[in-house]
XYZ file of C-alpha atoms in Angstrom:
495
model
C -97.199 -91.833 26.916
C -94.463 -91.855 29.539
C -91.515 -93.770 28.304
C -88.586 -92.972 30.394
C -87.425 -94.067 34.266
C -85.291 -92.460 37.009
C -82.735 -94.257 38.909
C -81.114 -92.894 41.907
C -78.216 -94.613 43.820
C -77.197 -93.762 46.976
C -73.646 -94.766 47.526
C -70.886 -94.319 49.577
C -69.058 -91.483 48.031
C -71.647 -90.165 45.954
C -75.206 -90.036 44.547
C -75.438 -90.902 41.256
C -79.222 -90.341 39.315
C -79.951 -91.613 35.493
C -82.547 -90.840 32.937
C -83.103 -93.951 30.936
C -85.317 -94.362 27.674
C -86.520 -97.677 28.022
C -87.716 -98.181 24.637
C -84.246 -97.908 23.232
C -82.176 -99.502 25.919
C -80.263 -96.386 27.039
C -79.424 -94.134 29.224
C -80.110 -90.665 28.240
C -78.807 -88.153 30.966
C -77.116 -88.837 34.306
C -75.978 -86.888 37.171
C -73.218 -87.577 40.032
C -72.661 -85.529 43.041
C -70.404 -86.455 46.110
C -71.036 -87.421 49.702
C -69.201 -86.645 52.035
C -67.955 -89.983 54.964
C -67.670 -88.688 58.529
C -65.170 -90.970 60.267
C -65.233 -89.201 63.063
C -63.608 -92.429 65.253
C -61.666 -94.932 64.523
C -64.115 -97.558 62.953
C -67.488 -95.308 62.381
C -68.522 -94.493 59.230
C -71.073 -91.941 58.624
C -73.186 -89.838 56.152
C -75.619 -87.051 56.260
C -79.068 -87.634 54.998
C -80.044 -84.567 54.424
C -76.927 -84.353 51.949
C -78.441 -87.956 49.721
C -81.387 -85.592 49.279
C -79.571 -82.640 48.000
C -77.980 -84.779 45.494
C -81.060 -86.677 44.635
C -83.500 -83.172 44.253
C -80.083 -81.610 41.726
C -79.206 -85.244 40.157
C -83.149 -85.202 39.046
C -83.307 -81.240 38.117
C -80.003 -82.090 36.056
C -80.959 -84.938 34.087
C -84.116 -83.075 33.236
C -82.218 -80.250 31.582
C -79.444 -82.002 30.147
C -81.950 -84.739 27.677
C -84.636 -82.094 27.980
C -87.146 -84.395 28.345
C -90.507 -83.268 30.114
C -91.623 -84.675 33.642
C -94.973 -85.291 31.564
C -92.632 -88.702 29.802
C -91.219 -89.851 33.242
C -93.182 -93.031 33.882
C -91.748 -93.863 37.508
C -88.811 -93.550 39.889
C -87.056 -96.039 41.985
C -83.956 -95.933 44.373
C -81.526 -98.115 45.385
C -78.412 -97.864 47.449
C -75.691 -98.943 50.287
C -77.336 -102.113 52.535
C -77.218 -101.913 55.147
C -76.684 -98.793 56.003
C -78.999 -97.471 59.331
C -81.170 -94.539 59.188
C -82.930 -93.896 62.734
C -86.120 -92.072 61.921
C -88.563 -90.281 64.192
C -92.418 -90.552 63.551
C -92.092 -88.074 60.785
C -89.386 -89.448 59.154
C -86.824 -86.830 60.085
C -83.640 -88.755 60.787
C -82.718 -88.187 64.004
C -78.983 -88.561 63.459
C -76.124 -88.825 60.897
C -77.022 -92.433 59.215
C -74.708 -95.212 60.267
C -73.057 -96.982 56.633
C -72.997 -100.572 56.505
C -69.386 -100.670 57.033
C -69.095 -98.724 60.576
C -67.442 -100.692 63.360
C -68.607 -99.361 66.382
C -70.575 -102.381 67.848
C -68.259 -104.713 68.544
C -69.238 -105.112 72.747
C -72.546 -105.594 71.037
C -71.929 -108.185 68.446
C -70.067 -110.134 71.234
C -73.193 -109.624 73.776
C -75.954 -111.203 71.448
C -73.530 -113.830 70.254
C -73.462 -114.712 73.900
C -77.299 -114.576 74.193
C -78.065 -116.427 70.997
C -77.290 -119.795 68.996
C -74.962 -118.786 66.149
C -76.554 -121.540 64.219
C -80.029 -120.821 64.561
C -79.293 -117.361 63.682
C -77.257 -118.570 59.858
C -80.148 -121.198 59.697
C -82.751 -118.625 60.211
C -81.688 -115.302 58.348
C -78.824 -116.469 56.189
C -76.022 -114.467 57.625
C -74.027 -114.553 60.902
C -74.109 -111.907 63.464
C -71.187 -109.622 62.428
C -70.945 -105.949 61.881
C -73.513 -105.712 58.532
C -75.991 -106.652 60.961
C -78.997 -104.161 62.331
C -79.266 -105.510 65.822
C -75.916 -104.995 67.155
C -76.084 -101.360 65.761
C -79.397 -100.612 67.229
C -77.810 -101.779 70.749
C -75.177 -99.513 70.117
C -77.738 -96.574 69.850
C -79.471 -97.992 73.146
C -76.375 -98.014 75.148
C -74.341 -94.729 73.967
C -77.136 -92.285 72.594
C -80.281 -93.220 74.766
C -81.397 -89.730 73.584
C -81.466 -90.595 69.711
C -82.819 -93.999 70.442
C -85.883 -92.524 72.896
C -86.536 -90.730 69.721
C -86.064 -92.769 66.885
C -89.794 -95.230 65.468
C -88.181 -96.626 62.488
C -84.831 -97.805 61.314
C -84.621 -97.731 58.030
C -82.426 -98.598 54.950
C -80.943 -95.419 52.606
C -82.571 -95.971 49.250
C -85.593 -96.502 51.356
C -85.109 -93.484 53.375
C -84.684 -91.408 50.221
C -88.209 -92.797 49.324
C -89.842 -91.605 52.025
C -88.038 -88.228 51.599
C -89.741 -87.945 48.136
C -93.119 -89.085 49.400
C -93.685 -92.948 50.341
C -94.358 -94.308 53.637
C -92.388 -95.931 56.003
C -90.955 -98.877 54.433
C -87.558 -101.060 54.422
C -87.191 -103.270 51.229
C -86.312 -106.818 51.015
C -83.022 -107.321 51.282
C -82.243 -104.927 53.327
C -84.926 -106.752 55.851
C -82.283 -109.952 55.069
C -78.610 -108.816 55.207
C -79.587 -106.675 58.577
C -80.452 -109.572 60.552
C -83.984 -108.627 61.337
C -85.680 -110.960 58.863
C -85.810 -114.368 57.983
C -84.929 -116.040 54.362
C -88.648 -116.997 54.474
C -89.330 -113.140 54.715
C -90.625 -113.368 57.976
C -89.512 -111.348 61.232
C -86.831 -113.201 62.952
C -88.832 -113.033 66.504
C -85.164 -114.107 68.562
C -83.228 -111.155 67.487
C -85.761 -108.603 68.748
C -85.849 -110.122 71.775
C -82.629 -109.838 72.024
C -81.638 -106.571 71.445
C -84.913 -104.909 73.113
C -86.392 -104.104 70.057
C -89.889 -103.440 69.724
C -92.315 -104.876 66.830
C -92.756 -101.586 65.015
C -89.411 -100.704 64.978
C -88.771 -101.868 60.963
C -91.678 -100.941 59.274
C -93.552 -103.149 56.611
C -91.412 -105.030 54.333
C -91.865 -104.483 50.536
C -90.047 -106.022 47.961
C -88.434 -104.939 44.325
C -90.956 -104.001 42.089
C -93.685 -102.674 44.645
C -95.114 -99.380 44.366
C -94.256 -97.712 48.222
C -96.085 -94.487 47.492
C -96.006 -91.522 45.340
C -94.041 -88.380 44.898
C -95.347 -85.515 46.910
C -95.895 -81.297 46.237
C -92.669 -80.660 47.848
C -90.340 -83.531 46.238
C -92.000 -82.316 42.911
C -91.396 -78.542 43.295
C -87.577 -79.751 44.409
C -87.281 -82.045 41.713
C -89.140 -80.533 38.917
C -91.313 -84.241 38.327
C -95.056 -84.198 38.625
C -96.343 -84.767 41.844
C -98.079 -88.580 42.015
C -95.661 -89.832 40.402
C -95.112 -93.631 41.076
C -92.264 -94.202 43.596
C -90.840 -98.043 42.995
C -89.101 -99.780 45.692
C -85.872 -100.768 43.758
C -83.105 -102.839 46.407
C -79.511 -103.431 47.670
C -76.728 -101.176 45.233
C -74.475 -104.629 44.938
C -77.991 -106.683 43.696
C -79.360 -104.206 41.371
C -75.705 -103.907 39.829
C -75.480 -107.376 39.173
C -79.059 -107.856 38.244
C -78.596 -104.762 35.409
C -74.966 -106.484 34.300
C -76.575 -109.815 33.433
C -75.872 -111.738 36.879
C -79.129 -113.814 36.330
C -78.273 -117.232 35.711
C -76.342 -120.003 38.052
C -72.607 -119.265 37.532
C -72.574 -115.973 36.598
C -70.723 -114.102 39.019
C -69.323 -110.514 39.389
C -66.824 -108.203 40.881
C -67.936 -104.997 41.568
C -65.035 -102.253 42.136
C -66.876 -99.853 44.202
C -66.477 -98.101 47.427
C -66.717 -101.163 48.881
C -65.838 -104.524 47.000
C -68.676 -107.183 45.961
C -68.318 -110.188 44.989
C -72.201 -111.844 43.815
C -72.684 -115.227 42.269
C -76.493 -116.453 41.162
C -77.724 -119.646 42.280
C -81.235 -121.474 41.941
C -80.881 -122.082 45.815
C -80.471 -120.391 49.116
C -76.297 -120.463 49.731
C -76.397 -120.439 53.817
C -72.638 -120.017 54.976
C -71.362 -117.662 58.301
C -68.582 -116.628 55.981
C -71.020 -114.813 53.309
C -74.261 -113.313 52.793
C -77.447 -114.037 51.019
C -79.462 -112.212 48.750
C -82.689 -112.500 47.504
C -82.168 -111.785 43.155
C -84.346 -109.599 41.799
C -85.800 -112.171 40.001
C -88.562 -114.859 41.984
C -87.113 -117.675 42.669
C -83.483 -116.665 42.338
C -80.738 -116.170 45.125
C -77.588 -114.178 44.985
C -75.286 -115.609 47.370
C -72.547 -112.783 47.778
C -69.449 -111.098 49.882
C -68.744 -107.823 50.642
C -65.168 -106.397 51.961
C -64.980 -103.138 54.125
C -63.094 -101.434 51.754
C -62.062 -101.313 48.004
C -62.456 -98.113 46.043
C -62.259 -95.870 49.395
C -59.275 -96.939 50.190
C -58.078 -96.238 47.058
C -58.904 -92.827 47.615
C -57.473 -92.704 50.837
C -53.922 -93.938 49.691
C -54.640 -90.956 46.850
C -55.368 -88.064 49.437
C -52.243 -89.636 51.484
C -50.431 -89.105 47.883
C -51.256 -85.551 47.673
C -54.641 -85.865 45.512
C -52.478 -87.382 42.327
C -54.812 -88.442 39.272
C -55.938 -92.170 39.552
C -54.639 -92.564 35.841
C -51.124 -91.334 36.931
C -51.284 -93.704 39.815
C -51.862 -96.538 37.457
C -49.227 -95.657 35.058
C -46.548 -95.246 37.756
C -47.608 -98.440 39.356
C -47.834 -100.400 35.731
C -43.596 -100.320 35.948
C -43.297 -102.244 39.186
C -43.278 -106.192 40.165
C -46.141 -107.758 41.334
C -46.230 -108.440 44.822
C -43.425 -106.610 45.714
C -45.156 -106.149 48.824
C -48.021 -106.947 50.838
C -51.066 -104.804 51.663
C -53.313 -105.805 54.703
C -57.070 -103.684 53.280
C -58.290 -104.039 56.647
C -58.645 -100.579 57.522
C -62.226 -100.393 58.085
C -61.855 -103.865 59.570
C -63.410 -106.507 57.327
C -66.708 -107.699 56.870
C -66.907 -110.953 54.889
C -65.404 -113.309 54.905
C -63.528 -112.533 58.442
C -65.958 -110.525 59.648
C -63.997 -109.088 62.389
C -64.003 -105.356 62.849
C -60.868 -105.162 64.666
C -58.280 -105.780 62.054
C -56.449 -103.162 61.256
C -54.742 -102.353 57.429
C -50.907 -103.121 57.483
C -47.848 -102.379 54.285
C -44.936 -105.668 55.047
C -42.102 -105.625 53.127
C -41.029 -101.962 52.545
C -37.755 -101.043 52.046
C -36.288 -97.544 50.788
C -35.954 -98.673 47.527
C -39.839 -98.844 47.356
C -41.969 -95.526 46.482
C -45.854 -94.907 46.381
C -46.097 -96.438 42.901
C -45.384 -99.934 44.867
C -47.548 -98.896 47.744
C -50.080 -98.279 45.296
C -49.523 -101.574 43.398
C -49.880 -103.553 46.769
C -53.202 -102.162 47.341
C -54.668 -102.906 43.665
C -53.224 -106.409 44.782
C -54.698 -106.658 48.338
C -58.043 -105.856 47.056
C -58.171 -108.509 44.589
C -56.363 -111.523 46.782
C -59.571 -110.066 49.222
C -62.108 -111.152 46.304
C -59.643 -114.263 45.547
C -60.988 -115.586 49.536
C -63.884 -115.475 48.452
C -64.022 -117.417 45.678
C -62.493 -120.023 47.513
C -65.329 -119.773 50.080
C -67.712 -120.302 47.155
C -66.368 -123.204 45.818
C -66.142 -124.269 49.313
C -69.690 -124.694 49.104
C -70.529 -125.585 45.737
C -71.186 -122.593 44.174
C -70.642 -122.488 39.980
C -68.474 -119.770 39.277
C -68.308 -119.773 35.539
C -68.826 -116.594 33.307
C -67.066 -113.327 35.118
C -67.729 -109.976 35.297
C -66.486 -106.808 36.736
C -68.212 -103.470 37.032
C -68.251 -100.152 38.436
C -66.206 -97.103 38.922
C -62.709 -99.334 39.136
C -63.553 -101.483 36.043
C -62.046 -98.249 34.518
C -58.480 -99.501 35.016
C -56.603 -101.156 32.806
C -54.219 -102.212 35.754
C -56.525 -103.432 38.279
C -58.732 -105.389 36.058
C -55.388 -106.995 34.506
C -54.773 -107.666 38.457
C -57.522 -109.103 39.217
C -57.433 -111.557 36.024
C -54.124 -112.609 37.067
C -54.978 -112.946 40.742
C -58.219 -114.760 40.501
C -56.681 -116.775 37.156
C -59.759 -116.093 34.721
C -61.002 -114.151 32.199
C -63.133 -110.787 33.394
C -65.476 -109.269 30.760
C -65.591 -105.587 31.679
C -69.729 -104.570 31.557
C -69.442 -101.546 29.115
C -70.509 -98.066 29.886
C -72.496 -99.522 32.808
C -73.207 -97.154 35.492
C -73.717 -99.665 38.395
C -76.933 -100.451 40.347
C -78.269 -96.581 39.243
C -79.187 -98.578 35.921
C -80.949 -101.544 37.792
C -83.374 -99.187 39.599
C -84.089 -97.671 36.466
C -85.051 -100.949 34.998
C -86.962 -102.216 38.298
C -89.260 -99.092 37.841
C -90.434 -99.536 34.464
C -90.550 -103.465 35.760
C -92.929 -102.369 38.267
C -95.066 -100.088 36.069
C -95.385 -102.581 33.529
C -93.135 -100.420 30.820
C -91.491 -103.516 30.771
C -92.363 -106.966 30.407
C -91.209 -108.791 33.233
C -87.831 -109.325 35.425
C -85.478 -111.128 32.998
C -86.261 -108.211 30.152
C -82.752 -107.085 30.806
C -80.319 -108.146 28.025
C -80.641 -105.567 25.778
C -79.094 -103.119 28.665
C -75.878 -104.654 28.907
C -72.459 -104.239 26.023
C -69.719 -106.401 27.257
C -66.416 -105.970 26.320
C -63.385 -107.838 25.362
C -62.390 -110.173 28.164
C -59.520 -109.525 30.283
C -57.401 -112.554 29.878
C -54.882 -113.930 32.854
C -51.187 -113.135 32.102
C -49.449 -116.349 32.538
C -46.608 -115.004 33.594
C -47.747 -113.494 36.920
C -50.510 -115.851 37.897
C -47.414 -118.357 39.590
C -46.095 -115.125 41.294
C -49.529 -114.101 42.681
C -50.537 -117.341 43.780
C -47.541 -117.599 46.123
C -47.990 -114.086 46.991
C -51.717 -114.849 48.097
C -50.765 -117.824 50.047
C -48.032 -115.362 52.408
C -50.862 -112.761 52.301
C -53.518 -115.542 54.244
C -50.735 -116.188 56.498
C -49.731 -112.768 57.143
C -52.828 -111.905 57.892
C -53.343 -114.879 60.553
C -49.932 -113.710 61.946
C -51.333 -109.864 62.300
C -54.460 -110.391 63.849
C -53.886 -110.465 67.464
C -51.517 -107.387 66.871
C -54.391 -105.804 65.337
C -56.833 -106.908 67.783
C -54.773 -105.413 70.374
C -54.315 -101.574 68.702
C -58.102 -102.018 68.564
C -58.824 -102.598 71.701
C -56.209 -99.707 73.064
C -57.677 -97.748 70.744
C -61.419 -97.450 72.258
C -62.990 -95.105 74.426
């Protein structure tokens, strides 16, 4: 009897696949292999598609070898991924350009010309999230105005864990939340009829809407002869890489919340009821019934990588040790160098270092970002409590949970405990449990406990909380004093 699931993510930097035995609880084999980002402007950010799948048919072929288990005990697959991120598909599928990630810039004339054409609060009312640059619409005006040749071609847009679906043999399809954070749906799951009109699009252009859980179609001859899986196999519509990481860490009751130190930086809180603000987004949770009210910043993890290449390629671990010696808040990173999506939502900011001198090396550079990353998730919080939202029981997760430093930072920063999520390999694990959800291996959508080890919490150090309380406060108002510099390099800075 088939007893094991596949999870693939689809991130940012990399694609990351894992065999799990669900009738023990664990993860058996898993496989990472990079993506590549094409920034090929200032504020676009792009992938290859054809690359995801690469990863995804050698993440599969790897896992198989490494547990040797046989494709005869794989029960079902499901994918999740960046959200989201654009995929412009012709009638076959076949992407008809580079995708566009959910934190590319590029349409800002077009955010400002349906802003201008529709009620903001209508729009917040109606799909739970503000026109800003994590919407679809804007993007897909973009495409109209600049490649009319990819456009003429393009039937679908699509998400990129539903996109890698369709690669391994479902039909058309965009999952739930990715119909909700883009703009294009409605909280009540509906089409949101204004925005089309709008932006010119046409009915057909998002295909049918299926949600977590669903079966979207089955693996085909090719995929299996790539893959080594049995053809027919059942292909699971998993979701969003910042819901399925939070639904897999526990995030499941109201005021649980989580910080998730990926490429990007999430910040997710459960709630029993929709949580409609212009400042964040809205999720649907996994589970019926459940909402995941949540924020997102342009960058977190990649532009720790960036400061890294900058630093000649140094190990991360020497990084933190160097920086471990210095003051807090020495001085004061701006992250903004993707822009920022919540809560500013303004893709023309630009990153900034204040307060250098030449007594100051790369291990306080270094420091400042850690620090700018976590006064980023700091905002946030204050936006939830803004509007009510519990935020009791903490977690953090994902690749940057790793450091010792930064979660120490972030404790001190946000002034609570953080209970690292042991060993837990992000939202790869949550599509692995949303497959055997949806082929009944499991019992239903809050079977998810025995998945998650927490470990001991990080606890605030008193003596730096003062210090990075005042710091935040100069940080807000350096970054109100910045803006209309930054807005102006933008600008100058466009074709």
């Amino acid at each position: 009897m088939p007893e094991f699931t596949i999870g693939i993510d689809i991130g940012t930097t990399g694609t990351k696949t894992v065999l799990v035995d669900i009738a023990r609880a664990r993860i058996i084999a898993q496989a990472t292999h990079e993506s590549r980002l094409f920034s090929d402007a200032p504020g676009h950010a792009e992938a290859d598609p054809a690359q995801w799948l690469h990863n995804v048919h050698a993440g599969i072929r790897e896992v198989l070898a490494e547990s040797g288990v046989g494709s005869d005990r794989i029960a079902a697959l499901s994918t999740t991924g960046m959200v989201p991120a654009v995929i412009a598909v012709d009638r076959d599928g076949a992407p008809v350009r580079r995708a566009l990630l959910q934190n590319d810039a590029r349409a800002t004339a077009e955010i400002a010309e349906l802003k201008s054409t529709l009620d903001d609060t209508a729009v917040l009312r109606a799909t739970g999230s503000a026109i800003t640059q994590q919407s679809v619409a804007p993007t897909a005006l973009w495409l109209q105005h600049h490649e009319p040749q990819h456009w003429a071609a393009t039937a679908h847009l699509v998400g990129s864990y539903d996109w890698v679906l369709m690669a391994l043999g479902a039909p058309a399809h965009v999952e739930l939340n990715w119909a909700l954070e883009s703009g294009l749906g409605t909280v009540e799951g509906e089409r949101y009829e204004p925005m089309y009109t709008a932006a010119g699009l046409s009915a057909e252009l998002v295909p049918p809407v299926l949600a977590p859980g669903t079966q979207a179609g089955e693996l085909s001859a090719a995929a299996a002869a790539a893959t080594g899986l049995k053809a027919g196999l059942p292909l699971i519509v998993g979701g969003a890489d910042h819901v399925l990481s939070a639904y897999a860490a526990g995030i499941n009751t109201a005021g649980d919340w989580l910080v998730k130190l990926g490429g990007a930086g999430d910040i997710l809180a459960a709630a029993d009821t929709p949580v409609i603000d212009a400042r964040l987004y809205l999720d649907a949770h996994p589970v019926p019934g459940r909402w995941l009210p949540n924020g997102c910043m342009a960058t977190s993890g990649s532009l720790i990588r960036w400061f890294q290449t900058l630093s000649g390629g140094i190990d991360l671990v020497a990084l933190d040790d160097e920086a471990q010696t210095r003051n807090p808040a020495d001085i004061l990173c701006l992250p903004y160098f993707l822009g920022e999506k919540s809560p500013l939502h303004d893709p023309d900011l630009r990153g900034a270092f204040v307060g250098l001198d030449l007594a100051h090396t790369r291990a306080d550079m270094y420091r400042s970002v850690l620090e700018a990353i976590a006064f980023g998730f700091k905002h946030h919080t204050e936006v939830f409590a803004a509007m009510g939202v519990r935020l009791q029981r903490a977690l953090v997760t994902n690749g940057g949970s790793k450091s010792v430093l930064w979660k120490q930072i972030l404790a001190d920063v946000l002034d609570t405990p953080l209970s690292p999520v042991v060993g837990h390999p992000g939202a790869s694990l949550g599509a692995a449990v949303i497959a055997a959800v949806g082929t009944g291996l499991l019992d239903g959508w809050d079977s998810t406990a025995k998945f998650q080890t927490l470990g001991e919490p990080v606890v605030p150090n008193p003596k730096n909380v003062d210090r990075y309380a005042e710091a935040y406060a100069q940080w807000r108002e350096l970054g109100d004093v910045l803006t209309p510099i930054s807005h102006r390099i933008a600008r100058k800075a466009r074709p």
